[in-house]
Amino acid sequence: MEVIPPQREPKHSPSFVAKTLILGLIALLLLIPLLMVEGLVSSRQYEGHKATQEITSRWGESQNILTPVLVVPYTPDVKNAQESALYLIPEEVSADAVLDIENRHRSIYEVAVYTAHVDLSGTWRAEEIRRALSEVKGTYDLSRAKVALSTSDATGYRDIVRIKVNGKEYKMKNDPSLSTLTTCIDDNYGDLMEVNFPYLSDKEVTGASLSADLPLSDDEEGALRDLSFSLKTDIAGSEHFGLLAVGVSAKSSIKGNWPDPSFRGKKLPDDYSITGDGFEARWSTFAEDNLLTESGQQTLLRNSHFVSLLRPVDNYAQTERSVKYGILVIALTLLSVYLVELTLRRRGGSINLLSYVLTGLSLVLFYTLLLSMSEVIGFGLAYLISAVMTIGLNTIYFRMILPETRKALLLGGIMTLLYLIIYVLMQLESYALLIGSLVLFVILAIVMYISAKTLRD
């Protein structure tokens, strides 16, 4: 397109007003392809989560481990009562996990997977077991007692799980009857699910429990003794790993070779260290009672903690945020071109409407370039390359349709400033609204001044 030199008209003429309204309509119509780009971002993000799910379903889902508890069959002292179970938590628990983390790829997508080397140990005190059992009304059967362990995805175990109690080894098997323990895992998994699978609302994760028979007695022939346990196992998982340490006094630690961990859950680490080679975090938690009741489950959830191994920068989330600023970039760019046209009108020149449409479409195309490149080279570099391509294209185009190189370079400089401001706003998430409001106010003031001066002249 080139500058068209029509007959000079007053600034308040009907054609001048009509063109102003038409430009506003063009800016609004450009919202349609902009919304289509936003839908494309969501679609690509969904595809990324599906690819992630395919990898994790074969390797192992996010893991959340509930440390061992003692399960005692129990029948309440109520007529026609059904047998249930009492869950006794250890007096002391130590839970340590070392994560060997690596990236697995599917097409352009990658996900962090790990093998967790878990080391659990603890002790049930005989006097505390007796005290807890004496406080319940009903009958219990120590001879059918079990020791149980729960996790969010039992398919991740790399071998048969064995637990040692007082030096004797027991093989643990799947036990679907332990609904209370799996409920603890599922409830604690809620926050993790919200982080991990926000686009897969139909995905359900159900915890699984393993148990081993641990017959006990508390009579003259076989007095109840303190029970010390130890358990070492390897379990595969992906993206998140959590420990729900169950004990009156519990200490846990998680470390791994991942430089950007995110600590989540209800309780942050007591202390941690993060280096370029990995991280290590430690927690200390407690419970008020040895007996795990419904109210006691809330204590467990309060103590929950897990480590997220997701990438610190989500390219799709960043791209989606940048698209939301798209109408601002389009409107201010077209307004800048229009102000330049006002200066041309003093000499009888104008800019064809098609030039405005093409400029607006090039600004929309910026976001498809950003989306496609960010999937391969990351958001920061993709933003830079896409901005340079878009600004360069429009600057060359402005030079072809405008009589002066200076005005084309001015418009290119304005676009550069706009993309730079948007990028800075995206990095300053906490202060984006404040800074964005101030920047818009300054821009509006400049536009009002230039337009008033131009129309006056």
GROMACS .gro file of C-alpha atoms in nm:
model
  457
    1MET     CA    1   0.000   0.000   0.000
    2GLU     CA    2   0.111   0.354  -0.066
    3VAL     CA    3   0.022   0.698   0.059
    4ILE     CA    4  -0.277   0.839  -0.129
    5PRO     CA    5  -0.283   1.219  -0.168
    6PRO     CA    6  -0.655   1.313  -0.181
    7GLN     CA    7  -0.806   1.661  -0.157
    8ARG     CA    8  -0.730   1.817   0.180
    9GLU     CA    9  -1.027   1.809   0.419
   10PRO     CA   10  -1.096   1.969   0.757
   11LYS     CA   11  -1.007   1.745   1.050
   12HIS     CA   12  -1.372   1.748   1.162
   13SER     CA   13  -1.512   1.645   0.822
   14PRO     CA   14  -1.749   1.343   0.794
   15SER     CA   15  -1.479   1.134   0.621
   16PHE     CA   16  -1.238   1.202   0.905
   17VAL     CA   17  -1.493   1.096   1.169
   18ALA     CA   18  -1.597   0.794   0.964
   19LYS     CA   19  -1.240   0.671   0.929
   20THR     CA   20  -1.186   0.707   1.303
   21LEU     CA   21  -1.490   0.487   1.368
   22ILE     CA   22  -1.381   0.237   1.103
   23LEU     CA   23  -1.039   0.201   1.265
   24GLY     CA   24  -1.207   0.130   1.598
   25LEU     CA   25  -1.417  -0.135   1.427
   26ILE     CA   26  -1.105  -0.291   1.270
   27ALA     CA   27  -0.942  -0.313   1.613
   28LEU     CA   28  -1.252  -0.486   1.751
   29LEU     CA   29  -1.272  -0.728   1.458
   30LEU     CA   30  -0.910  -0.825   1.515
   31LEU     CA   31  -1.026  -0.963   1.849
   32ILE     CA   32  -1.175  -1.258   1.656
   33PRO     CA   33  -0.842  -1.400   1.528
   34LEU     CA   34  -0.687  -1.306   1.863
   35LEU     CA   35  -0.945  -1.521   2.043
   36MET     CA   36  -0.876  -1.800   1.795
   37VAL     CA   37  -0.507  -1.782   1.886
   38GLU     CA   38  -0.598  -1.801   2.255
   39GLY     CA   39  -0.802  -2.113   2.180
   40LEU     CA   40  -0.503  -2.258   1.994
   41VAL     CA   41  -0.284  -2.200   2.301
   42SER     CA   42  -0.534  -2.387   2.519
   43SER     CA   43  -0.552  -2.669   2.266
   44ARG     CA   44  -0.174  -2.707   2.254
   45GLN     CA   45  -0.157  -2.697   2.630
   46TYR     CA   46  -0.417  -2.974   2.651
   47GLU     CA   47  -0.218  -3.181   2.401
   48GLY     CA   48   0.089  -3.130   2.618
   49HIS     CA   49  -0.093  -3.260   2.924
   50LYS     CA   50  -0.218  -3.561   2.727
   51ALA     CA   51   0.137  -3.640   2.617
   52THR     CA   52   0.249  -3.604   2.978
   53GLN     CA   53  -0.024  -3.840   3.091
   54GLU     CA   54   0.084  -4.101   2.838
   55ILE     CA   55   0.437  -4.095   2.976
   56THR     CA   56   0.334  -4.096   3.342
   57SER     CA   57   0.078  -4.375   3.297
   58ARG     CA   58   0.357  -4.604   3.174
   59TRP     CA   59   0.631  -4.491   3.409
   60GLY     CA   60   0.439  -4.399   3.724
   61GLU     CA   61   0.204  -4.124   3.837
   62SER     CA   62   0.288  -3.860   4.094
   63GLN     CA   63   0.358  -4.039   4.421
   64ASN     CA   64   0.233  -3.952   4.769
   65ILE     CA   65   0.337  -4.197   5.040
   66LEU     CA   66   0.162  -4.249   5.374
   67THR     CA   67   0.409  -4.402   5.621
   68PRO     CA   68   0.319  -4.731   5.799
   69VAL     CA   69   0.037  -4.757   6.053
   70LEU     CA   70  -0.080  -5.043   6.273
   71VAL     CA   71  -0.429  -5.174   6.187
   72VAL     CA   72  -0.632  -5.356   6.454
   73PRO     CA   73  -0.977  -5.512   6.375
   74TYR     CA   74  -1.241  -5.347   6.595
   75THR     CA   75  -1.611  -5.384   6.663
   76PRO     CA   76  -1.788  -5.090   6.834
   77ASP     CA   77  -1.986  -5.158   7.151
   78VAL     CA   78  -2.313  -5.095   6.969
   79LYS     CA   79  -2.591  -5.337   6.878
   80ASN     CA   80  -2.557  -5.484   6.527
   81ALA     CA   81  -2.233  -5.292   6.475
   82GLN     CA   82  -2.016  -5.389   6.180
   83GLU     CA   83  -1.649  -5.468   6.227
   84SER     CA   84  -1.418  -5.186   6.128
   85ALA     CA   85  -1.057  -5.108   6.218
   86LEU     CA   86  -0.848  -4.897   6.452
   87TYR     CA   87  -0.546  -4.721   6.303
   88LEU     CA   88  -0.255  -4.671   6.542
   89ILE     CA   89   0.024  -4.439   6.435
   90PRO     CA   90   0.382  -4.481   6.558
   91GLU     CA   91   0.528  -4.278   6.841
   92GLU     CA   92   0.830  -4.193   6.629
   93VAL     CA   93   0.875  -4.195   6.250
   94SER     CA   94   1.164  -4.117   6.020
   95ALA     CA   95   1.098  -4.091   5.645
   96ASP     CA   96   1.372  -4.017   5.392
   97ALA     CA   97   1.355  -4.020   5.014
   98VAL     CA   98   1.626  -3.971   4.753
   99LEU     CA   99   1.495  -3.897   4.401
  100ASP     CA  100   1.690  -3.991   4.089
  101ILE     CA  101   1.529  -3.754   3.837
  102GLU     CA  102   1.547  -3.753   3.458
  103ASN     CA  103   1.350  -3.608   3.167
  104ARG     CA  104   1.148  -3.828   2.934
  105HIS     CA  105   1.033  -3.701   2.593
  106ARG     CA  106   0.735  -3.760   2.371
  107SER     CA  107   0.749  -3.557   2.050
  108ILE     CA  108   0.822  -3.195   2.156
  109TYR     CA  109   0.695  -3.252   2.510
  110GLU     CA  110   0.899  -3.363   2.809
  111VAL     CA  111   0.817  -3.462   3.166
  112ALA     CA  112   1.030  -3.510   3.475
  113VAL     CA  113   1.023  -3.870   3.600
  114TYR     CA  114   1.205  -4.020   3.895
  115THR     CA  115   1.285  -4.330   4.092
  116ALA     CA  116   1.245  -4.262   4.462
  117HIS     CA  117   1.463  -4.459   4.703
  118VAL     CA  118   1.251  -4.452   5.017
  119ASP     CA  119   1.376  -4.538   5.366
  120LEU     CA  120   1.114  -4.553   5.644
  121SER     CA  121   1.156  -4.643   6.009
  122GLY     CA  122   0.969  -4.594   6.335
  123THR     CA  123   0.847  -4.737   6.664
  124TRP     CA  124   0.515  -4.815   6.829
  125ARG     CA  125   0.544  -4.800   7.208
  126ALA     CA  126   0.362  -5.085   7.385
  127GLU     CA  127   0.228  -4.858   7.661
  128GLU     CA  128   0.091  -4.612   7.404
  129ILE     CA  129  -0.081  -4.892   7.213
  130ARG     CA  130  -0.246  -5.012   7.536
  131ARG     CA  131  -0.349  -4.659   7.632
  132ALA     CA  132  -0.503  -4.587   7.290
  133LEU     CA  133  -0.693  -4.918   7.285
  134SER     CA  134  -0.823  -4.866   7.638
  135GLU     CA  135  -0.993  -4.542   7.534
  136VAL     CA  136  -1.219  -4.700   7.272
  137LYS     CA  137  -1.550  -4.863   7.355
  138GLY     CA  138  -1.580  -5.202   7.194
  139THR     CA  139  -1.378  -5.513   7.127
  140TYR     CA  140  -1.061  -5.550   6.927
  141ASP     CA  141  -0.854  -5.844   6.808
  142LEU     CA  142  -0.475  -5.804   6.831
  143SER     CA  143  -0.423  -6.151   6.686
  144ARG     CA  144  -0.545  -6.022   6.347
  145ALA     CA  145  -0.345  -5.700   6.352
  146LYS     CA  146  -0.175  -5.572   6.034
  147VAL     CA  147   0.090  -5.324   5.943
  148ALA     CA  148  -0.011  -5.112   5.642
  149LEU     CA  149   0.149  -4.871   5.397
  150SER     CA  150  -0.033  -4.652   5.141
  151THR     CA  151   0.067  -4.469   4.827
  152SER     CA  152  -0.115  -4.284   4.550
  153ASP     CA  153   0.001  -4.519   4.272
  154ALA     CA  154   0.104  -4.870   4.367
  155THR     CA  155   0.199  -4.954   4.007
  156GLY     CA  156   0.519  -4.755   4.061
  157TYR     CA  157   0.676  -5.009   4.297
  158ARG     CA  158   0.983  -5.162   4.139
  159ASP     CA  159   0.986  -5.477   4.353
  160ILE     CA  160   0.790  -5.663   4.618
  161VAL     CA  161   0.760  -5.444   4.926
  162ARG     CA  162   0.891  -5.601   5.245
  163ILE     CA  163   0.883  -5.455   5.595
  164LYS     CA  164   1.089  -5.559   5.897
  165VAL     CA  165   0.925  -5.549   6.240
  166ASN     CA  166   1.151  -5.629   6.536
  167GLY     CA  167   1.396  -5.785   6.294
  168LYS     CA  168   1.144  -6.017   6.126
  169GLU     CA  169   1.062  -5.960   5.759
  170TYR     CA  170   0.705  -5.956   5.625
  171LYS     CA  171   0.591  -5.940   5.263
  172MET     CA  172   0.327  -5.675   5.198
  173LYS     CA  173   0.032  -5.733   4.963
  174ASN     CA  174  -0.244  -5.522   4.816
  175ASP     CA  175  -0.526  -5.469   5.067
  176PRO     CA  176  -0.837  -5.290   4.928
  177SER     CA  177  -1.014  -5.310   5.265
  178LEU     CA  178  -0.811  -5.023   5.414
  179SER     CA  179  -1.042  -4.747   5.293
  180THR     CA  180  -0.949  -4.495   5.562
  181LEU     CA  181  -0.585  -4.495   5.458
  182THR     CA  182  -0.664  -4.456   5.088
  183THR     CA  183  -0.901  -4.170   5.177
  184CYS     CA  184  -0.611  -3.993   5.348
  185ILE     CA  185  -0.404  -4.032   5.034
  186ASP     CA  186  -0.687  -3.916   4.805
  187ASP     CA  187  -0.768  -3.609   5.017
  188ASN     CA  188  -0.404  -3.512   5.039
  189TYR     CA  189  -0.379  -3.561   4.662
  190GLY     CA  190  -0.637  -3.288   4.599
  191ASP     CA  191  -0.394  -2.996   4.594
  192LEU     CA  192  -0.147  -3.202   4.392
  193MET     CA  193  -0.411  -3.292   4.134
  194GLU     CA  194  -0.509  -2.926   4.094
  195VAL     CA  195  -0.146  -2.843   4.016
  196ASN     CA  196  -0.072  -3.147   3.804
  197PHE     CA  197  -0.380  -3.200   3.585
  198PRO     CA  198  -0.580  -2.876   3.559
  199TYR     CA  199  -0.693  -2.963   3.205
  200LEU     CA  200  -0.784  -3.328   3.275
  201SER     CA  201  -1.082  -3.290   3.505
  202ASP     CA  202  -1.198  -3.645   3.431
  203LYS     CA  203  -0.876  -3.793   3.568
  204GLU     CA  204  -0.919  -3.979   3.897
  205VAL     CA  205  -0.641  -4.099   4.122
  206THR     CA  206  -0.724  -4.353   4.389
  207GLY     CA  207  -0.472  -4.443   4.654
  208ALA     CA  208  -0.376  -4.804   4.717
  209SER     CA  209  -0.276  -4.974   5.043
  210LEU     CA  210  -0.041  -5.264   5.109
  211SER     CA  211  -0.051  -5.465   5.429
  212ALA     CA  212   0.116  -5.757   5.604
  213ASP     CA  213  -0.033  -5.969   5.883
  214LEU     CA  214   0.128  -5.888   6.218
  215PRO     CA  215  -0.036  -6.104   6.488
  216LEU     CA  216  -0.003  -5.950   6.836
  217SER     CA  217  -0.115  -6.050   7.184
  218ASP     CA  218  -0.129  -5.881   7.522
  219ASP     CA  219  -0.177  -6.159   7.777
  220GLU     CA  220   0.039  -6.345   8.025
  221GLU     CA  221   0.176  -6.583   7.763
  222GLY     CA  222   0.269  -6.322   7.506
  223ALA     CA  223   0.310  -5.973   7.644
  224LEU     CA  224   0.281  -5.685   7.401
  225ARG     CA  225   0.623  -5.536   7.325
  226ASP     CA  226   0.750  -5.226   7.156
  227LEU     CA  227   0.742  -5.266   6.779
  228SER     CA  228   1.020  -5.118   6.568
  229PHE     CA  229   0.988  -5.125   6.191
  230SER     CA  230   1.207  -5.046   5.893
  231LEU     CA  231   1.120  -5.046   5.526
  232LYS     CA  232   1.325  -4.972   5.215
  233THR     CA  233   1.169  -4.964   4.872
  234ASP     CA  234   1.207  -4.808   4.529
  235ILE     CA  235   0.905  -4.649   4.365
  236ALA     CA  236   0.876  -4.477   4.026
  237GLY     CA  237   0.679  -4.162   3.976
  238SER     CA  238   0.665  -3.835   3.786
  239GLU     CA  239   0.635  -3.459   3.835
  240HIS     CA  240   0.554  -3.464   4.210
  241PHE     CA  241   0.664  -3.660   4.514
  242GLY     CA  242   0.515  -3.631   4.861
  243LEU     CA  243   0.554  -3.780   5.207
  244LEU     CA  244   0.265  -3.794   5.451
  245ALA     CA  245   0.466  -3.878   5.762
  246VAL     CA  246   0.231  -4.031   6.020
  247GLY     CA  247   0.367  -4.021   6.373
  248VAL     CA  248   0.327  -3.853   6.709
  249SER     CA  249   0.673  -3.720   6.630
  250ALA     CA  250   0.784  -3.743   6.269
  251LYS     CA  251   1.083  -3.627   6.071
  252SER     CA  252   1.108  -3.650   5.695
  253SER     CA  253   1.343  -3.538   5.422
  254ILE     CA  254   1.339  -3.533   5.041
  255LYS     CA  255   1.636  -3.465   4.820
  256GLY     CA  256   1.702  -3.502   4.451
  257ASN     CA  257   1.901  -3.387   4.150
  258TRP     CA  258   1.658  -3.115   4.038
  259PRO     CA  259   1.764  -2.748   4.048
  260ASP     CA  260   1.416  -2.590   4.049
  261PRO     CA  261   1.194  -2.765   4.306
  262SER     CA  262   0.866  -2.616   4.424
  263PHE     CA  263   0.761  -2.704   4.780
  264ARG     CA  264   0.387  -2.753   4.807
  265GLY     CA  265   0.129  -2.900   5.039
  266LYS     CA  266   0.002  -2.768   5.373
  267LYS     CA  267   0.345  -2.746   5.536
  268LEU     CA  268   0.659  -2.584   5.400
  269PRO     CA  269   1.004  -2.724   5.487
  270ASP     CA  270   1.162  -2.636   5.820
  271ASP     CA  271   1.485  -2.586   5.630
  272TYR     CA  272   1.608  -2.655   5.280
  273SER     CA  273   1.895  -2.596   5.042
  274ILE     CA  274   1.889  -2.556   4.662
  275THR     CA  275   2.193  -2.559   4.438
  276GLY     CA  276   2.258  -2.601   4.068
  277ASP     CA  277   2.301  -2.975   4.127
  278GLY     CA  278   1.984  -3.040   4.326
  279PHE     CA  279   1.792  -2.978   4.646
  280GLU     CA  280   1.737  -3.114   4.996
  281ALA     CA  281   1.449  -3.031   5.230
  282ARG     CA  282   1.355  -3.140   5.581
  283TRP     CA  283   1.028  -3.133   5.774
  284SER     CA  284   0.930  -3.199   6.137
  285THR     CA  285   0.565  -3.278   6.209
  286PHE     CA  286   0.356  -3.408   6.496
  287ALA     CA  287   0.017  -3.555   6.586
  288GLU     CA  288  -0.184  -3.510   6.904
  289ASP     CA  289  -0.293  -3.872   6.943
  290ASN     CA  290  -0.175  -4.224   6.861
  291LEU     CA  291  -0.519  -4.320   6.733
  292LEU     CA  292  -0.604  -4.213   6.379
  293THR     CA  293  -0.966  -4.094   6.377
  294GLU     CA  294  -1.160  -3.878   6.132
  295SER     CA  295  -1.054  -3.567   6.321
  296GLY     CA  296  -0.701  -3.702   6.332
  297GLN     CA  297  -0.696  -3.716   5.953
  298GLN     CA  298  -0.715  -3.338   5.945
  299THR     CA  299  -0.391  -3.332   6.143
  300LEU     CA  300  -0.231  -3.551   5.880
  301LEU     CA  301  -0.347  -3.325   5.601
  302ARG     CA  302  -0.212  -3.027   5.793
  303ASN     CA  303   0.129  -3.198   5.796
  304SER     CA  304   0.126  -3.296   5.427
  305HIS     CA  305   0.404  -3.181   5.201
  306PHE     CA  306   0.531  -3.264   4.855
  307VAL     CA  307   0.787  -3.146   4.605
  308SER     CA  308   0.685  -3.039   4.256
  309LEU     CA  309   0.933  -3.103   3.976
  310LEU     CA  310   0.746  -2.904   3.713
  311ARG     CA  311   0.935  -2.659   3.499
  312PRO     CA  312   0.961  -2.316   3.665
  313VAL     CA  313   0.839  -2.147   3.345
  314ASP     CA  314   0.531  -2.280   3.167
  315ASN     CA  315   0.561  -2.172   2.803
  316TYR     CA  316   0.188  -2.211   2.742
  317ALA     CA  317   0.090  -2.010   3.050
  318GLN     CA  318   0.331  -1.733   2.950
  319THR     CA  319   0.202  -1.731   2.593
  320GLU     CA  320  -0.157  -1.722   2.714
  321ARG     CA  321  -0.079  -1.423   2.933
  322SER     CA  322   0.087  -1.241   2.644
  323VAL     CA  323  -0.221  -1.300   2.424
  324LYS     CA  324  -0.435  -1.126   2.685
  325TYR     CA  325  -0.229  -0.813   2.623
  326GLY     CA  326  -0.283  -0.852   2.248
  327ILE     CA  327  -0.571  -0.607   2.209
  328LEU     CA  328  -0.364  -0.345   2.391
  329VAL     CA  329  -0.072  -0.386   2.149
  330ILE     CA  330  -0.304  -0.381   1.847
  331ALA     CA  331  -0.499  -0.074   1.960
  332LEU     CA  332  -0.190   0.130   2.050
  333THR     CA  333  -0.007   0.034   1.730
  334LEU     CA  334  -0.302   0.127   1.508
  335LEU     CA  335  -0.347   0.447   1.706
  336SER     CA  336   0.019   0.534   1.650
  337VAL     CA  337  -0.019   0.477   1.276
  338TYR     CA  338  -0.330   0.694   1.278
  339LEU     CA  339  -0.147   0.978   1.454
  340VAL     CA  340   0.119   0.960   1.186
  341GLU     CA  341  -0.157   0.978   0.924
  342LEU     CA  342  -0.289   1.295   1.087
  343THR     CA  343   0.045   1.460   1.024
  344LEU     CA  344   0.027   1.350   0.661
  345ARG     CA  345  -0.318   1.503   0.619
  346ARG     CA  346  -0.171   1.849   0.662
  347ARG     CA  347  -0.001   1.789   0.328
  348GLY     CA  348  -0.299   1.616   0.172
  349GLY     CA  349  -0.186   1.257   0.232
  350SER     CA  350  -0.357   0.956   0.393
  351ILE     CA  351  -0.306   0.585   0.461
  352ASN     CA  352  -0.528   0.324   0.302
  353LEU     CA  353  -0.752   0.120   0.535
  354LEU     CA  354  -0.603  -0.199   0.393
  355SER     CA  355  -0.269  -0.100   0.545
  356TYR     CA  356  -0.430  -0.086   0.889
  357VAL     CA  357  -0.583  -0.432   0.839
  358LEU     CA  358  -0.254  -0.584   0.726
  359THR     CA  359  -0.068  -0.426   1.019
  360GLY     CA  360  -0.327  -0.563   1.262
  361LEU     CA  361  -0.306  -0.913   1.114
  362SER     CA  362   0.073  -0.909   1.143
  363LEU     CA  363   0.033  -0.827   1.513
  364VAL     CA  364  -0.200  -1.127   1.556
  365LEU     CA  365   0.046  -1.348   1.368
  366PHE     CA  366   0.307  -1.256   1.629
  367TYR     CA  367   0.127  -1.478   1.882
  368THR     CA  368   0.117  -1.784   1.657
  369LEU     CA  369   0.491  -1.739   1.597
  370LEU     CA  370   0.543  -1.707   1.972
  371LEU     CA  371   0.339  -2.020   2.047
  372SER     CA  372   0.508  -2.240   1.787
  373MET     CA  373   0.861  -2.126   1.868
  374SER     CA  374   0.819  -2.142   2.247
  375GLU     CA  375   0.737  -2.513   2.222
  376VAL     CA  376   1.084  -2.571   2.079
  377ILE     CA  377   1.322  -2.303   2.209
  378GLY     CA  378   1.150  -2.170   2.522
  379PHE     CA  379   0.941  -1.861   2.583
  380GLY     CA  380   1.207  -1.591   2.631
  381LEU     CA  381   1.399  -1.654   2.309
  382ALA     CA  382   1.076  -1.717   2.116
  383TYR     CA  383   0.937  -1.383   2.232
  384LEU     CA  384   1.253  -1.202   2.119
  385ILE     CA  385   1.262  -1.365   1.774
  386SER     CA  386   0.887  -1.320   1.715
  387ALA     CA  387   0.901  -0.955   1.820
  388VAL     CA  388   1.202  -0.883   1.596
  389MET     CA  389   1.029  -1.049   1.299
  390THR     CA  390   0.703  -0.860   1.354
  391ILE     CA  391   0.866  -0.523   1.417
  392GLY     CA  392   1.103  -0.568   1.121
  393LEU     CA  393   0.819  -0.664   0.886
  394ASN     CA  394   0.607  -0.365   0.984
  395THR     CA  395   0.895  -0.118   0.979
  396ILE     CA  396   0.980  -0.221   0.620
  397TYR     CA  397   0.612  -0.201   0.527
  398PHE     CA  398   0.575   0.145   0.684
  399ARG     CA  399   0.878   0.263   0.491
  400MET     CA  400   0.713   0.146   0.167
  401ILE     CA  401   0.383   0.327   0.230
  402LEU     CA  402   0.512   0.640   0.403
  403PRO     CA  403   0.701   0.922   0.232
  404GLU     CA  404   0.956   0.961   0.511
  405THR     CA  405   1.193   0.700   0.656
  406ARG     CA  406   1.189   0.888   0.984
  407LYS     CA  407   0.819   0.819   1.037
  408ALA     CA  408   0.861   0.448   0.957
  409LEU     CA  409   1.144   0.422   1.210
  410LEU     CA  410   0.931   0.608   1.465
  411LEU     CA  411   0.649   0.354   1.429
  412GLY     CA  412   0.901   0.068   1.452
  413GLY     CA  413   1.040   0.223   1.770
  414ILE     CA  414   0.690   0.254   1.919
  415MET     CA  415   0.622  -0.115   1.849
  416THR     CA  416   0.956  -0.209   2.006
  417LEU     CA  417   0.866  -0.012   2.317
  418LEU     CA  418   0.523  -0.178   2.337
  419TYR     CA  419   0.662  -0.532   2.315
  420LEU     CA  420   0.931  -0.447   2.569
  421ILE     CA  421   0.673  -0.306   2.814
  422ILE     CA  422   0.451  -0.613   2.776
  423TYR     CA  423   0.744  -0.848   2.840
  424VAL     CA  424   0.846  -0.656   3.153
  425LEU     CA  425   0.486  -0.661   3.280
  426MET     CA  426   0.474  -1.038   3.236
  427GLN     CA  427   0.790  -1.080   3.444
  428LEU     CA  428   0.662  -0.853   3.722
  429GLU     CA  429   0.350  -1.056   3.788
  430SER     CA  430   0.289  -0.921   4.139
  431TYR     CA  431   0.304  -0.557   4.027
  432ALA     CA  432   0.171  -0.601   3.671
  433LEU     CA  433  -0.161  -0.427   3.739
  434LEU     CA  434  -0.002  -0.126   3.910
  435ILE     CA  435   0.276  -0.077   3.656
  436GLY     CA  436   0.044  -0.150   3.363
  437SER     CA  437  -0.206   0.111   3.483
  438LEU     CA  438   0.066   0.375   3.517
  439VAL     CA  439   0.209   0.293   3.174
  440LEU     CA  440  -0.136   0.317   3.013
  441PHE     CA  441  -0.195   0.651   3.182
  442VAL     CA  442   0.135   0.788   3.049
  443ILE     CA  443   0.066   0.655   2.698
  444LEU     CA  444  -0.284   0.804   2.698
  445ALA     CA  445  -0.147   1.140   2.811
  446ILE     CA  446   0.109   1.138   2.527
  447VAL     CA  447  -0.155   1.040   2.271
  448MET     CA  448  -0.391   1.312   2.394
  449TYR     CA  449  -0.115   1.572   2.369
  450ILE     CA  450  -0.003   1.468   2.020
  451SER     CA  451  -0.358   1.441   1.887
  452ALA     CA  452  -0.456   1.779   2.031
  453LYS     CA  453  -0.147   1.943   1.882
  454THR     CA  454  -0.202   1.776   1.545
  455LEU     CA  455  -0.570   1.864   1.522
  456ARG     CA  456  -0.499   2.223   1.632
  457ASP     CA  457  -0.238   2.264   1.363
   0.00000   0.00000   0.00000
